[in-house]
Amino acid sequence: MEQPKAKVPYSLNSKKVADATKEWLHKRGVTTLEIAELVMLLQQKYYPNLTMEECIHNVEQVLSKREVQNAVLTGIQLDILAEQQLLIPELQDMISHDEGLYGVDEILAFSIVNVYGSIGFTNYGYVDKLKPGVLDRLNDKSLGPCNTFLDDIVGAVAASASSRIAHRKQAEREIEIEEEVTDKDNQ
């Protein structure tokens, strides 16, 4: 008698999830550069010397977080299911029309900004209301794809990268001040 094969325990492949996140953003027409442009818009006033390279780096760092990848993939999947008309009718209508009283798309976005604190929340609210750059395109219903979740996710990634920059710039300032005080004390 043949022995049943032992069930292999589930093991997540983090690299596959990270790669899928990048791939699906690309498939849905969103580039890291477009997200970084939102970051620049949010932070340039506070950090005039901020470079696009810093913005891109911070977007990539946000996208490397597992919680963020989970939200990105979940939101994109829900948008695709809505395009394919595969949701239950009431949910289908709400997501397809980006119903104003349907806030689950924002809640999913909050799961991203929640990783980066209150600055992320305020930045997210700002870009969600303003809808600059890529967010305007993602919100244009005449273009076809359903981006009910994706527009909020992209805004949340940009807001989180902005928060990340703000926290790091503050830490850099504190180190500089500490070094200046130490230098004065040593004179």
Coordinates of C-alpha atoms in Angstrom, one line a residue:
M1 CA 0.0 0.0 0.0
E2 CA 1.3 3.4 -1.0
Q3 CA 2.0 5.9 1.8
P4 CA 0.2 9.3 1.5
K5 CA 2.6 12.1 0.7
A6 CA 3.4 14.3 3.7
K7 CA 1.9 17.7 3.5
V8 CA 4.5 20.3 3.1
P9 CA 3.9 23.1 5.6
Y10 CA 3.0 26.5 4.1
S11 CA 6.0 28.7 3.7
L12 CA 5.7 32.2 2.2
N13 CA 8.2 33.2 -0.3
S14 CA 8.8 36.9 0.5
K15 CA 10.8 37.6 -2.6
K16 CA 7.9 36.3 -4.8
V17 CA 5.5 38.6 -2.9
A18 CA 7.8 41.6 -3.3
D19 CA 8.3 40.9 -7.0
A20 CA 4.5 40.4 -7.5
T21 CA 3.9 43.8 -5.9
K22 CA 6.2 45.6 -8.3
E23 CA 4.9 43.6 -11.3
W24 CA 1.3 44.3 -10.6
L25 CA 1.8 48.0 -10.0
H26 CA 3.6 48.0 -13.4
K27 CA 0.8 46.0 -15.0
R28 CA -1.8 48.5 -13.7
G29 CA 0.3 51.3 -15.2
V30 CA 1.9 52.8 -12.1
T31 CA 5.6 53.5 -11.9
T32 CA 7.8 54.2 -9.0
L33 CA 8.7 57.5 -10.6
E34 CA 5.1 58.6 -10.6
I35 CA 4.7 57.8 -6.9
A36 CA 8.0 59.6 -6.2
E37 CA 6.7 62.7 -8.0
L38 CA 3.8 62.7 -5.4
V39 CA 6.4 62.4 -2.6
M40 CA 8.3 65.4 -4.1
L41 CA 5.1 67.4 -4.2
L42 CA 4.4 66.6 -0.6
Q43 CA 7.9 67.3 0.8
Q44 CA 9.8 69.8 -1.4
K45 CA 8.3 72.8 0.5
Y46 CA 9.9 71.4 3.7
Y47 CA 13.1 70.1 2.2
P48 CA 14.1 72.3 -0.8
N49 CA 17.2 70.2 -1.4
L50 CA 15.2 67.0 -1.7
T51 CA 16.2 65.0 -4.8
M52 CA 14.1 62.7 -6.9
E53 CA 16.5 59.9 -6.1
E54 CA 15.7 60.3 -2.4
C55 CA 12.0 60.2 -3.2
I56 CA 12.4 57.1 -5.4
H57 CA 14.5 55.4 -2.7
N58 CA 11.9 56.1 0.0
V59 CA 9.1 54.8 -2.2
E60 CA 11.1 51.6 -2.8
Q61 CA 11.6 51.3 0.9
V62 CA 7.9 51.6 1.6
L63 CA 7.1 49.1 -1.1
S64 CA 9.6 46.6 0.5
K65 CA 7.4 46.4 3.7
R66 CA 5.3 43.3 3.9
E67 CA 2.2 45.1 5.2
V68 CA 2.4 47.4 2.2
Q69 CA 2.8 44.6 -0.3
N70 CA -0.2 42.8 1.3
A71 CA -2.4 45.9 0.8
V72 CA -1.2 46.6 -2.7
L73 CA -1.9 43.1 -3.9
T74 CA -5.2 42.9 -2.2
G75 CA -6.4 46.2 -3.6
I76 CA -5.3 45.4 -7.1
Q77 CA -7.0 42.0 -6.9
L78 CA -10.3 43.6 -5.8
D79 CA -10.1 46.2 -8.7
I80 CA -9.5 43.4 -11.2
L81 CA -12.4 41.3 -9.8
A82 CA -14.6 44.4 -10.2
E83 CA -13.5 44.9 -13.8
Q84 CA -14.4 41.2 -14.5
Q85 CA -17.8 41.7 -12.8
L86 CA -17.0 38.8 -10.4
L87 CA -18.1 40.5 -7.1
I88 CA -21.5 40.0 -5.5
P89 CA -23.9 42.5 -7.1
E90 CA -24.1 45.1 -4.3
L91 CA -20.3 45.1 -3.8
Q92 CA -19.8 45.1 -7.5
D93 CA -21.9 48.3 -7.9
M94 CA -20.1 50.1 -5.0
I95 CA -16.6 49.3 -6.2
S96 CA -17.3 49.8 -9.9
H97 CA -18.7 53.2 -9.2
D98 CA -16.2 54.1 -6.5
E99 CA -19.2 54.9 -4.3
G100 CA -18.5 57.8 -2.0
L101 CA -19.9 56.1 1.0
Y102 CA -17.8 53.0 0.4
G103 CA -14.7 53.6 2.5
V104 CA -13.0 50.2 2.5
D105 CA -10.6 51.4 -0.2
E106 CA -9.5 54.2 2.2
I107 CA -9.3 51.7 5.1
L108 CA -7.0 49.5 3.1
A109 CA -4.9 52.6 2.4
F110 CA -4.8 53.4 6.1
S111 CA -3.2 50.0 6.7
I112 CA -0.2 51.3 4.7
V113 CA 0.1 54.8 6.3
N114 CA -0.5 53.3 9.7
V115 CA 3.0 51.8 9.4
Y116 CA 4.5 55.4 9.2
G117 CA 2.6 57.4 11.8
S118 CA 0.5 60.6 11.8
I119 CA 2.4 62.5 9.2
G120 CA 1.5 59.7 6.8
F121 CA -2.2 60.1 7.6
T122 CA -2.1 63.8 7.0
N123 CA -0.2 63.5 3.8
Y124 CA -2.6 60.8 2.6
G125 CA -5.6 63.0 3.3
Y126 CA -4.0 65.8 1.4
V127 CA -3.2 63.9 -1.8
D128 CA -6.5 62.0 -1.6
K129 CA -8.3 65.3 -1.7
L130 CA -6.1 67.1 -4.2
K131 CA -5.5 64.0 -6.5
P132 CA -2.3 65.3 -8.2
G133 CA -0.4 63.6 -10.9
V134 CA -0.9 59.8 -11.2
L135 CA -3.8 60.0 -8.8
D136 CA -5.8 62.2 -11.3
R137 CA -5.2 59.6 -14.0
L138 CA -6.1 56.7 -11.8
N139 CA -9.3 58.5 -10.8
D140 CA -10.4 59.2 -14.4
K141 CA -13.3 56.8 -14.9
S142 CA -13.4 57.4 -18.6
L143 CA -10.1 55.6 -19.1
G144 CA -11.6 52.2 -18.3
P145 CA -9.8 50.2 -15.6
C146 CA -11.3 50.1 -12.2
N147 CA -8.9 51.7 -9.8
T148 CA -11.1 52.2 -6.8
F149 CA -8.5 50.6 -4.5
L150 CA -5.3 51.4 -6.5
D151 CA -5.6 55.2 -6.4
D152 CA -5.9 55.1 -2.6
I153 CA -3.0 52.6 -2.4
V154 CA -0.7 54.8 -4.5
G155 CA -1.6 57.9 -2.5
A156 CA -0.9 55.9 0.7
V157 CA 2.5 54.7 -0.6
A158 CA 3.5 58.3 -1.5
A159 CA 2.2 59.6 1.9
S160 CA 4.2 56.9 3.7
A161 CA 7.4 57.7 1.8
S162 CA 6.9 61.4 2.6
S163 CA 6.5 60.5 6.3
R164 CA 9.6 58.3 6.1
I165 CA 11.6 61.3 4.7
A166 CA 10.2 63.7 7.3
H167 CA 11.3 61.3 10.2
R168 CA 14.7 60.7 8.7
K169 CA 15.4 64.4 8.0
Q170 CA 14.4 65.2 11.6
A171 CA 16.9 62.6 12.9
E172 CA 19.6 64.1 10.6
R173 CA 18.9 67.6 12.0
E174 CA 19.1 66.3 15.6
I175 CA 22.5 64.6 14.9
E176 CA 23.8 67.9 13.3
I177 CA 22.6 69.9 16.4
E178 CA 24.2 67.4 18.7
E179 CA 27.5 67.6 16.8
E180 CA 27.4 71.4 16.9
V181 CA 26.9 71.4 20.6
T182 CA 29.7 68.9 21.1
D183 CA 32.0 71.0 18.9
K184 CA 31.3 74.1 21.0
D185 CA 31.8 72.2 24.3
N186 CA 35.2 71.0 23.0
Q187 CA 36.5 74.5 22.1

